[in-house]
Coordinates of C-alpha atoms and ligand atoms in Angstrom, one line a residue:
X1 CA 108.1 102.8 88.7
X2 CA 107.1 100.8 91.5
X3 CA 103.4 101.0 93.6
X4 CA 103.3 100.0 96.8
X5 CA 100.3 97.8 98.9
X6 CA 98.3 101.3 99.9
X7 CA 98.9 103.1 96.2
X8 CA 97.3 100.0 94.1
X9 CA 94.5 99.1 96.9
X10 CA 90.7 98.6 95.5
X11 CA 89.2 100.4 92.1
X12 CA 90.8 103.8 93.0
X13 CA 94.2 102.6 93.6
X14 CA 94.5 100.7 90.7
X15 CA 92.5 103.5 88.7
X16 CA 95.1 106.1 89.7
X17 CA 97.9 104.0 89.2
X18 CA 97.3 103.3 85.5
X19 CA 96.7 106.5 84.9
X20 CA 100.0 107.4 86.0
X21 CA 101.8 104.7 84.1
X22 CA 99.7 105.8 81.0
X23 CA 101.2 108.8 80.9
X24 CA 104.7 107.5 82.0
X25 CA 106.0 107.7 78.7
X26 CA 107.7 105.2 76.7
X27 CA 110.7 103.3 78.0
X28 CA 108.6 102.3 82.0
X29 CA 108.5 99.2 83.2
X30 CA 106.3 98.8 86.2
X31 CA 107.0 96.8 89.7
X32 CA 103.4 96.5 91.8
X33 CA 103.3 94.6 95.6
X34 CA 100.4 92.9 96.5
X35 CA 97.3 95.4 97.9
X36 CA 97.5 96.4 101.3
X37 CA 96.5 93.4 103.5
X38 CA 96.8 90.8 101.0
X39 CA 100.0 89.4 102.2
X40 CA 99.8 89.7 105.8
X41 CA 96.0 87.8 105.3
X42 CA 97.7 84.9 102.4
X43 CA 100.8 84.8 105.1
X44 CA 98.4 84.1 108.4
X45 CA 96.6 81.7 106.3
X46 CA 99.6 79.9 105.4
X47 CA 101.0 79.8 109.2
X48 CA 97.7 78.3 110.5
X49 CA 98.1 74.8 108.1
X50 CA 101.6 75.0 109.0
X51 CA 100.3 74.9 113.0
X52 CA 97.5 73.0 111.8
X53 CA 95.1 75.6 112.8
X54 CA 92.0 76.5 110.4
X55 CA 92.3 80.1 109.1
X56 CA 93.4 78.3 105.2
X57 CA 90.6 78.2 103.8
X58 CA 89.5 82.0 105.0
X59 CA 92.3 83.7 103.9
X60 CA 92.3 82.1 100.4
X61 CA 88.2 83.0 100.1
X62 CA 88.6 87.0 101.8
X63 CA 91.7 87.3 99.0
X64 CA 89.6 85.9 96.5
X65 CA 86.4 88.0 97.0
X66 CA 88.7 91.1 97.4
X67 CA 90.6 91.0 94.2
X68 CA 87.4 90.0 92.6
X69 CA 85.2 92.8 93.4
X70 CA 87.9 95.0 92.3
X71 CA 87.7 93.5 88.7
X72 CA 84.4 93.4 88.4
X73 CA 84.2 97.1 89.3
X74 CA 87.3 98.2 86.9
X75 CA 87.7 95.3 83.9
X76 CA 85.4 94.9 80.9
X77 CA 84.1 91.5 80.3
X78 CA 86.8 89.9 78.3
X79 CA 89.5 91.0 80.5
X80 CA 87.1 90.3 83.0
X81 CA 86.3 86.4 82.3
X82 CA 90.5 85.8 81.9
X83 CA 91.1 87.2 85.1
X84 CA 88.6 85.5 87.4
X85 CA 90.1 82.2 85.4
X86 CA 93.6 83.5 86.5
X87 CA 92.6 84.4 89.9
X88 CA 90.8 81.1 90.2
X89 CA 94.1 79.2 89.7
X90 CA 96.2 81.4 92.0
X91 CA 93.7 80.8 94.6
X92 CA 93.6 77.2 93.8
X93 CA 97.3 77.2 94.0
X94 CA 97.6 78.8 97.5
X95 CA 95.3 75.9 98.8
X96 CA 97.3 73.4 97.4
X97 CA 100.3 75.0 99.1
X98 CA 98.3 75.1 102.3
X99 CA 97.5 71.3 102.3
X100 CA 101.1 70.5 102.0
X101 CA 102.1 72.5 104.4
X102 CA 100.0 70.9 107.4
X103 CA 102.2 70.0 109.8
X104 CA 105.1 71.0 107.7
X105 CA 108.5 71.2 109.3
X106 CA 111.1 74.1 109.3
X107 CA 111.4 73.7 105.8
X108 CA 108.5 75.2 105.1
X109 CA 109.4 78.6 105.1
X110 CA 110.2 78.2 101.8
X111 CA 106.6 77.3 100.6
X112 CA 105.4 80.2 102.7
X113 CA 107.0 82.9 101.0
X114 CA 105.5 81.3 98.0
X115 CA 102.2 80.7 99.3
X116 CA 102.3 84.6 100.7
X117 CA 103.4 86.0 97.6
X118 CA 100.4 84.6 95.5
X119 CA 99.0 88.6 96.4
X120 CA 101.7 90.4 93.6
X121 CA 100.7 88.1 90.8
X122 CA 96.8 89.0 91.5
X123 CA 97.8 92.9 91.3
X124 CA 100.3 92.8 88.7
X125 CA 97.5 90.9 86.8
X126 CA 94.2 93.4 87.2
X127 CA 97.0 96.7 86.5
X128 CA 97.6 95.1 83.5
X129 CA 94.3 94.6 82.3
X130 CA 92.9 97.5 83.4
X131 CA 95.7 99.3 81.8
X132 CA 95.0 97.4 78.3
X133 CA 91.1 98.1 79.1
X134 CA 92.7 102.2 78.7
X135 CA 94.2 101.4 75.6
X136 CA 97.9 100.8 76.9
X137 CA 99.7 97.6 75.8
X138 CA 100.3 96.1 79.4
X139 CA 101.5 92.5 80.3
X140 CA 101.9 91.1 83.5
X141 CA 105.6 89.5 83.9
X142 CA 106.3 87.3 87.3
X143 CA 109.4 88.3 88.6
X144 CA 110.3 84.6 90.5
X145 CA 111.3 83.9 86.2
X146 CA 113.5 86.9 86.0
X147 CA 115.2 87.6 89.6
X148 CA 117.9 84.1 90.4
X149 CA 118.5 84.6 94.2
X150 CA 120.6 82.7 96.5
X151 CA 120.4 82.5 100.3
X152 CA 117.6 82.5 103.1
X153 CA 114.0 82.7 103.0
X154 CA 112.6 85.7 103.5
X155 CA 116.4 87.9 102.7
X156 CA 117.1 86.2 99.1
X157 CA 120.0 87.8 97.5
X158 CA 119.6 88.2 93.8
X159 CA 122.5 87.9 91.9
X160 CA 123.1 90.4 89.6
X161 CA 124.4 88.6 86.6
X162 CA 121.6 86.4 86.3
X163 CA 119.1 88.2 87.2
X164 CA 120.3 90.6 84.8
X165 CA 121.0 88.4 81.9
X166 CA 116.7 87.5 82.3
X167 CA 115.4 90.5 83.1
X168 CA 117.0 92.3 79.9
X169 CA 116.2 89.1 77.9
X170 CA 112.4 89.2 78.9
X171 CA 111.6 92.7 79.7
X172 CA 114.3 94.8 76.2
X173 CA 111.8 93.1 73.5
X174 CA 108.6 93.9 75.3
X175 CA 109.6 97.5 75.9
X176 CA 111.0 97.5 72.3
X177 CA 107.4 96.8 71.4
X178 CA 105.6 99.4 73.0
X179 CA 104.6 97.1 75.6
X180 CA 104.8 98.1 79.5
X181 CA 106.0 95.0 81.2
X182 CA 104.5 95.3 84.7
X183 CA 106.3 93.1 87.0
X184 CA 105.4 91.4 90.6
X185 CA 107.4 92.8 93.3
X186 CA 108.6 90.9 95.6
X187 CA 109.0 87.6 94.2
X188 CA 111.9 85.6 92.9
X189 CA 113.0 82.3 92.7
X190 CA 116.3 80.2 93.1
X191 CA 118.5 78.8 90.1
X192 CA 116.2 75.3 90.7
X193 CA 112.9 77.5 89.8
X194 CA 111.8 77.5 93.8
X195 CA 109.7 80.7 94.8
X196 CA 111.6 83.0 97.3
X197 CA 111.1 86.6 97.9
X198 CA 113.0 89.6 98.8
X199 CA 111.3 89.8 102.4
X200 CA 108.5 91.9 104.0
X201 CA 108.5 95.0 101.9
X202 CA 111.0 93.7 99.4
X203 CA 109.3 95.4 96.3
X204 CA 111.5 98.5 96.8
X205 CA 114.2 96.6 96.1
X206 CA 112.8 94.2 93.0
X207 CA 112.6 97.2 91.6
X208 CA 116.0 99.1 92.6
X209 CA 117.5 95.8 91.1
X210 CA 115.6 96.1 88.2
X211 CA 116.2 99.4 87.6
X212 CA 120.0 99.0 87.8
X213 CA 120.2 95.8 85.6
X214 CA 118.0 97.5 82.7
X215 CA 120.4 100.5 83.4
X216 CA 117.2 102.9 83.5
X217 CA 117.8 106.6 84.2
X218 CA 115.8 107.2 87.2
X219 CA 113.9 104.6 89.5
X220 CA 110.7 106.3 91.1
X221 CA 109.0 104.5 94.2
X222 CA 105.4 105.9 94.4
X223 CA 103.6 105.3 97.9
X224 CA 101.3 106.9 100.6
X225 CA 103.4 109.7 101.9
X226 CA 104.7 112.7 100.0
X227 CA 108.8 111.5 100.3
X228 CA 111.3 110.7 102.9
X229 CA 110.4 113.0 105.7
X230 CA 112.4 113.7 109.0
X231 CA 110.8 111.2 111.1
X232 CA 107.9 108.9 111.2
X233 CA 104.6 111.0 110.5
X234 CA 103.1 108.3 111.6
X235 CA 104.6 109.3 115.2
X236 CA 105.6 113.1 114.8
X237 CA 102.8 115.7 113.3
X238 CA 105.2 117.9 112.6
X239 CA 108.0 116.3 110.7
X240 CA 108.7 117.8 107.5
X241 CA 110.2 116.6 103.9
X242 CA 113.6 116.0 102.9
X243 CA 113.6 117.4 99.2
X244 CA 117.2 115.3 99.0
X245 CA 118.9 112.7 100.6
X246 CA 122.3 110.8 99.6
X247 CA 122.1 107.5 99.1
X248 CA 124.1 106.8 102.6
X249 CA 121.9 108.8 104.7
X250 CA 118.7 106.7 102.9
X251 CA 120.4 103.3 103.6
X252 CA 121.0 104.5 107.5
X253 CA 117.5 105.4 107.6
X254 CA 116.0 102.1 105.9
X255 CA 118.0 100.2 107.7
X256 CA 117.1 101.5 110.8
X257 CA 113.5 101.1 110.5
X258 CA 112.3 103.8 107.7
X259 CA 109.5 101.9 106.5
X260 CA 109.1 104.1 103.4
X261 CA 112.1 102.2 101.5
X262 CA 113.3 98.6 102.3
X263 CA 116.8 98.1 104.2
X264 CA 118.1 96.4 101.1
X265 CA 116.7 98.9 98.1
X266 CA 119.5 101.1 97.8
X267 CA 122.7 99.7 97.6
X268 CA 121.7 98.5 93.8
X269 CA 121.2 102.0 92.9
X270 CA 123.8 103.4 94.4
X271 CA 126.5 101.1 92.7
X272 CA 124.8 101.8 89.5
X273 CA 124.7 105.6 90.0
X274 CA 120.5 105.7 89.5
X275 CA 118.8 108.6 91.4
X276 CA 116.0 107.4 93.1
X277 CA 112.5 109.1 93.6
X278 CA 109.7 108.8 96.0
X279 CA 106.8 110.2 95.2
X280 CA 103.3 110.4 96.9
X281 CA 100.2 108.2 94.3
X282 CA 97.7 110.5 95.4
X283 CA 99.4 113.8 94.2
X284 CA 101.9 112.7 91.5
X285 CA 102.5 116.4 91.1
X286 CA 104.4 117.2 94.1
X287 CA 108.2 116.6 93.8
X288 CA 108.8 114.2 96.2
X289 CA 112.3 113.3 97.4
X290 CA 115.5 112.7 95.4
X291 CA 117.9 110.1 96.4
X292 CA 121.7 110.2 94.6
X293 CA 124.8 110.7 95.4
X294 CA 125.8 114.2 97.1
X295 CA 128.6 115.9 99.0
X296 CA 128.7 115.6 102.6
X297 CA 126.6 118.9 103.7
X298 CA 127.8 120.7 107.1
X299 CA 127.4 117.7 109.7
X300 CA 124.3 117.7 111.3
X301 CA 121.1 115.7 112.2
X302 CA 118.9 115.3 109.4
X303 CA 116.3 112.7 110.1
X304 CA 115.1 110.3 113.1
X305 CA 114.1 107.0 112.7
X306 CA 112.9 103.9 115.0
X307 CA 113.2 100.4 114.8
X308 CA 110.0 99.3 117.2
X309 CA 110.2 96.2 118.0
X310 CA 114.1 95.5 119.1
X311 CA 115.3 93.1 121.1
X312 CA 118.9 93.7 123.1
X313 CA 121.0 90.7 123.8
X314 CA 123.7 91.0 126.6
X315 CA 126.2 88.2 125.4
X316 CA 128.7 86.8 128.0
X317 CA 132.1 85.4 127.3
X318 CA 133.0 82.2 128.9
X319 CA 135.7 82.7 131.4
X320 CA 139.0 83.2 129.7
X321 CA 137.9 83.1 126.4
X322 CA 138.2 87.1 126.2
X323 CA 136.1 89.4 124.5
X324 CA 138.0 89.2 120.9
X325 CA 136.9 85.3 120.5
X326 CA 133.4 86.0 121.7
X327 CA 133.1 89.0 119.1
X328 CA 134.1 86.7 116.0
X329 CA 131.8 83.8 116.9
X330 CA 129.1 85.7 117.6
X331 CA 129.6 88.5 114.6
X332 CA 130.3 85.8 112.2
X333 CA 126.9 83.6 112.8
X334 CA 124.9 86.9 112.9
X335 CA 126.0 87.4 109.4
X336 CA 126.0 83.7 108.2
X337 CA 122.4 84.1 109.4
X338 CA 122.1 87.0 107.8
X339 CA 121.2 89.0 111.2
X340 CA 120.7 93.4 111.0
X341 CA 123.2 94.2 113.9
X342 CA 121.3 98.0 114.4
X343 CA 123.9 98.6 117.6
X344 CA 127.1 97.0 119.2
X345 CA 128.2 98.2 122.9
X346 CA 130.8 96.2 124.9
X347 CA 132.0 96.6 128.3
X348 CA 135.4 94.4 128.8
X349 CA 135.5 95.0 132.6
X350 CA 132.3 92.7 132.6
X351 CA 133.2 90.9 129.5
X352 CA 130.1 91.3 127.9
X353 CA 128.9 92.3 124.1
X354 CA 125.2 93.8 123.8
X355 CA 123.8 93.3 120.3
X356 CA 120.7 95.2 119.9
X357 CA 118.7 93.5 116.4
X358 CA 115.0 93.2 115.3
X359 CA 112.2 91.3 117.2
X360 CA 111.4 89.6 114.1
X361 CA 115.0 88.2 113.8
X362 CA 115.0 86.6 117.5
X363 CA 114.9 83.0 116.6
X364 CA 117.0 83.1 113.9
X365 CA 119.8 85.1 116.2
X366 CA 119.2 82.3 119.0
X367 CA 119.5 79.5 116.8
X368 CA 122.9 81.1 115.0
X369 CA 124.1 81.4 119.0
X370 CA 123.0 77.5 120.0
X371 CA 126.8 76.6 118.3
X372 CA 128.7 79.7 120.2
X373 CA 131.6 78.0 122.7
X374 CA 132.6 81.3 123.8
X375 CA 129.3 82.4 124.9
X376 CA 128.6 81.9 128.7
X377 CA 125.4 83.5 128.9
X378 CA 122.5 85.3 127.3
X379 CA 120.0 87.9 128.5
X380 CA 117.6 89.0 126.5
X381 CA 115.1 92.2 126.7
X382 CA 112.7 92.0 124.4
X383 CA 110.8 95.0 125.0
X384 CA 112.8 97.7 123.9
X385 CA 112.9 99.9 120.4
X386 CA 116.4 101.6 118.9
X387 CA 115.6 105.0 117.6
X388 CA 118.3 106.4 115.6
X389 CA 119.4 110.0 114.3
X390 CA 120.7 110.0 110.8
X391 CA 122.9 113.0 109.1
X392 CA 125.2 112.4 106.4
X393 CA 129.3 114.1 107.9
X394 CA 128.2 113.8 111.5
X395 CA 131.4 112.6 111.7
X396 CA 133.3 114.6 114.1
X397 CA 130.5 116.7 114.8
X398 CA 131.1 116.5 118.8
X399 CA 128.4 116.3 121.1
X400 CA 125.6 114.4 118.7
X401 CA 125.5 111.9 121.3
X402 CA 125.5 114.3 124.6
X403 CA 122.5 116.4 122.7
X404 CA 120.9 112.7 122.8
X405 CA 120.9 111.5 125.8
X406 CA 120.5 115.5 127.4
X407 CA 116.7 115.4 125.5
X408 CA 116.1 111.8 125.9
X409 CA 116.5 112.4 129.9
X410 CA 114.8 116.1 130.2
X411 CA 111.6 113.9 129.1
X412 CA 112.5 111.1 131.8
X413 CA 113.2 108.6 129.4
X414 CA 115.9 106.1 130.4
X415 CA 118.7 105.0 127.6
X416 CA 119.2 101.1 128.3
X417 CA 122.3 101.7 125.7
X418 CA 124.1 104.0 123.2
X419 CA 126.2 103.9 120.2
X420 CA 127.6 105.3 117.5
X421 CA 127.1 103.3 114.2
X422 CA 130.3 102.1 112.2
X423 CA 129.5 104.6 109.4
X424 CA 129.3 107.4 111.9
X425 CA 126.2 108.2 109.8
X426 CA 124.4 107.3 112.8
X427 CA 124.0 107.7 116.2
X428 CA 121.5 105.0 118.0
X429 CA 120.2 104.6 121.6
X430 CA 117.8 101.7 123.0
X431 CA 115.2 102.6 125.1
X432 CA 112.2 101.0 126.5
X433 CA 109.3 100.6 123.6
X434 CA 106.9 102.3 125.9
X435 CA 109.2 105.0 125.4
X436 CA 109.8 105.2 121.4
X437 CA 106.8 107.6 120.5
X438 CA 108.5 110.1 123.6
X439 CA 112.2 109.4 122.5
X440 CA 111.7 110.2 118.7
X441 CA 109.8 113.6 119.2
X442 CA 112.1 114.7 121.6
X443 CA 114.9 114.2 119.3
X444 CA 112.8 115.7 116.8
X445 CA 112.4 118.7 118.8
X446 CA 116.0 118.4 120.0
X447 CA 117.6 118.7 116.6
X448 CA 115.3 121.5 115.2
X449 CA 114.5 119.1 112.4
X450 CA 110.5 120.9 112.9
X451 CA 111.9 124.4 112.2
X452 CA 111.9 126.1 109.0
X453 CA 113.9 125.3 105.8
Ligands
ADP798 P1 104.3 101.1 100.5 O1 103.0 100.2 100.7 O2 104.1 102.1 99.4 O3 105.5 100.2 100.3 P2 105.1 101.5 103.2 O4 104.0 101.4 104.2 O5 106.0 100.3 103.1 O6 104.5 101.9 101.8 O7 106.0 102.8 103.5 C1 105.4 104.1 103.7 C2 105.3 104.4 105.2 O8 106.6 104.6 105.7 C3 104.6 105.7 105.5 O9 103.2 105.5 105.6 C4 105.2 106.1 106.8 O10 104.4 105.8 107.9 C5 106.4 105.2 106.9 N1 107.7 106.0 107.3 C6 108.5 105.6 108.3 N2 109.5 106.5 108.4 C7 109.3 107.4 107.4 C8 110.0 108.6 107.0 N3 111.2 109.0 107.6 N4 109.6 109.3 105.9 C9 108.4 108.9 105.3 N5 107.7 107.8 105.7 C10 108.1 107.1 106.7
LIG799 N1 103.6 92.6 99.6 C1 104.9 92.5 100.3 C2 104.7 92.8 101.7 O1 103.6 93.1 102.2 C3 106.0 93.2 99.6 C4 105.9 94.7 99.6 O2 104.8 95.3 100.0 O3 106.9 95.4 99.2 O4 105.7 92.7 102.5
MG800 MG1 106.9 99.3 101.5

């Protein structure tokens, strides 16, 4: 069972949180993130002694007053004292990591993700104490000892075997004693013992990889919302639950921006054949939505989703180097540098390839072009957003596309670029982020996905 940031935030959250695990039954290991804010406030902190900016010191006292009000509203005093020790020398910790960073080069961006990840130890620590304060034998596990990763910061790859071989090792005896091993998200470390993480909302998938590795029947992600829905609530009122979803459709829609489940979370399920569940914290008796493995239903639209903040590259080839040779350079850096392609167009009367990707991914796409020798020239808009419509068999379902672009334009909204995804689970289009709010309610509306059923 995993918590997200909102679920486990101040007295309440944690309160409700442990008393879901305590009556989770035997056999649950728990995965927590960091509260909500904590990481963004320990990551801005960080950034500032890399620039060289104050903000260090700040971040590291708001986190510490936070997460100490908390315990001292929820622990008893012995569990009490050995947290404000622990929290001391997290805190203490993050500092240090601060001052070496000043003026740090690239290379830092190792030491942020484990300076910013310092907010999952703190919660995995006060759920476990509060949970033994209930009566419930708890211990807080770090996952950067069980999860070996390889690969960039901020996208770390665990590999399976490993992480597998440690997780089992650590986490079989504790559970064999009754104990419920509550585990950081997020976190992990290299083969060397370095801190990484699994990215910005990467505690889906600790715990998908997890799940899979301790071969565990079902692997239930608890957050803010009641399940996967058919778009954004945060953008359309009237979207409505998915009871079920396959596990394609759900990697479409996390890899196309779906906040509620990281892009990475559900391959590791899938290949292990695990169901997942998302269920809402604050009413844990509402079913939620099912994620597993089903038959391709008649092929239609089933959800919307938006990446926000997109950027759209127009790439052109050099003069005579043809489209093929630009494709392969530029395809095969995107994926060295471990680049999410969210839409591919190409035009070979004007020679040119238009990537779309995230915003966020920007500087690491222009420094995996700075090699390209087929590449003539670059144009970049970065204000634009891909919003996406997601239905598993949409495959030869005609006219997807034309249904698109006919709402998209009734509401005056211009389509910079279209495309089918490679799965044909997809369909994407780019338009112009002032647009994205417009785009994914017409959709909505387009596709009936607000009607009843
Ligand atoms: P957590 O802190 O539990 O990890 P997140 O904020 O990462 O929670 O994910 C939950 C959020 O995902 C919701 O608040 C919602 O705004 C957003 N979201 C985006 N698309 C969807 C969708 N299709 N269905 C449900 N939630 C979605
Ligand atoms: N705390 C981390 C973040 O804010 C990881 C997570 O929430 O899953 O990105
Ligand atoms: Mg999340």
């Amino acid at each position: 069972m995993k918590f997200g940031g909102t679920s486990i935030q101040g007295r309440r959250g944690v309160e409700r949180v442990a008393s879901i695990l305590s009556s989770g039954g035997p056999g649950t290991v728990a995965v927590v993130s960091a509260m909500a804010g904590t990481t963004d406030a320990l990551l801005e902190g960080a950034e500032a002694a890399v620039a060289g900016r104050p903000g260090l010191d700040q971040a590291a006292a708001a986190v510490r007053e936070e997460h100490l009000r908390v315990a001292q509203d929820l622990l008893g005093e012995g569990e009490l004292d050995s947290f404000s020790a622990y929290l001391g020398a997290v805190i203490s910790r993050y500092r240090a990591y601060g001052a070496l960073l000043a003026g740090a080069s690239s290379d830092a961006r190792r030491s942020l993700e484990a300076a910013s990840s310092a907010g999952e130890l703190l919660a995995a620590a006060i759920l476990a104490a509060s949970l033994r304060g209930m009566g419930v034998s708890a211990t807080a596990v770090d996952a950067a000892r069980l999860l070996v990763t390889e690969g960039h910061p901020w996208a770390a790859e665990p590999l399976v075997q490993e992480s597998g071989e440690l997780a089992r090792g650590e986490l079989l005896p504790l559970l064999r004693d009754g104990t419920l091993p509550v585990v950081t998200g997020f976190r992990a470390g290299t083969a060397a013992g370095q801190v990484t993480t699994l990215g910005r909302g990467g505690s889906d998938h600790t715990a998908t990889v997890l799940g899979a590795v301790l071969a565990a029947a079902e692997i239930w992600i608890w957050t803010e919302v009641d399940g996967i829905l058919t778009a954004d609530p945060r953008l359309v009122a009237e979207s409505r639950l998915l009871p079920e979803v396959s596990y394609a459709e759900a990697i479409e829609l996390s890899y196309f921006g779906a906040k509620v489940l990281h892009g990475r979370a559900v391959p590791p399920a899938a290949s292990a054949a695990i169901p997942i569940r998302i269920k809402n914290t604050m009413h844990p008796d509402r079913a939620g939505t099912v994620i597993e493995a089903r038959r391709p239903g008649p092929g239609r639209v089933r959800a919307v989703t938006q990446m926000e903040q997109a950027c759209l590259l127009t790439m052109t080839a050099s003069p005579g180097a043809g489209l093929n040779r630009l494709a392969g350079e530029v395809f095969s850096a995107f994926a060295d540098a471990r680049i999410t392609t969210l839409m591919v167009t190409q035009s070979s009367a004007e020679q040119v390839i238009c990537v779309a990707i995230p915003a966020v991914e920007l500087t690491a796409a222009r420094e995996a072009l700075l090699p390209a020798r087929f590449l003539l020239a670059v144009d970049i808009k970065d204000q634009v957003s891909v919003v996406v419509v997601v239905g598993e068999a949409m495959r030869g379902t005609a006219g997807i596309a034309g249904a698109m672009f006919g709402a998209l334009g009734e509401h005056g909204i211009n389509v910079v670029a279209i495309s089918q995804g490679s799965s044909e689970l997809a369909v994407a289009a780019v338009v112009k982020r002032q647009d994205v709010g417009d785009a994914v309610r017409a959709l909505h509306r387009q596709f009936g996905l607000a009607g009843p059923g």
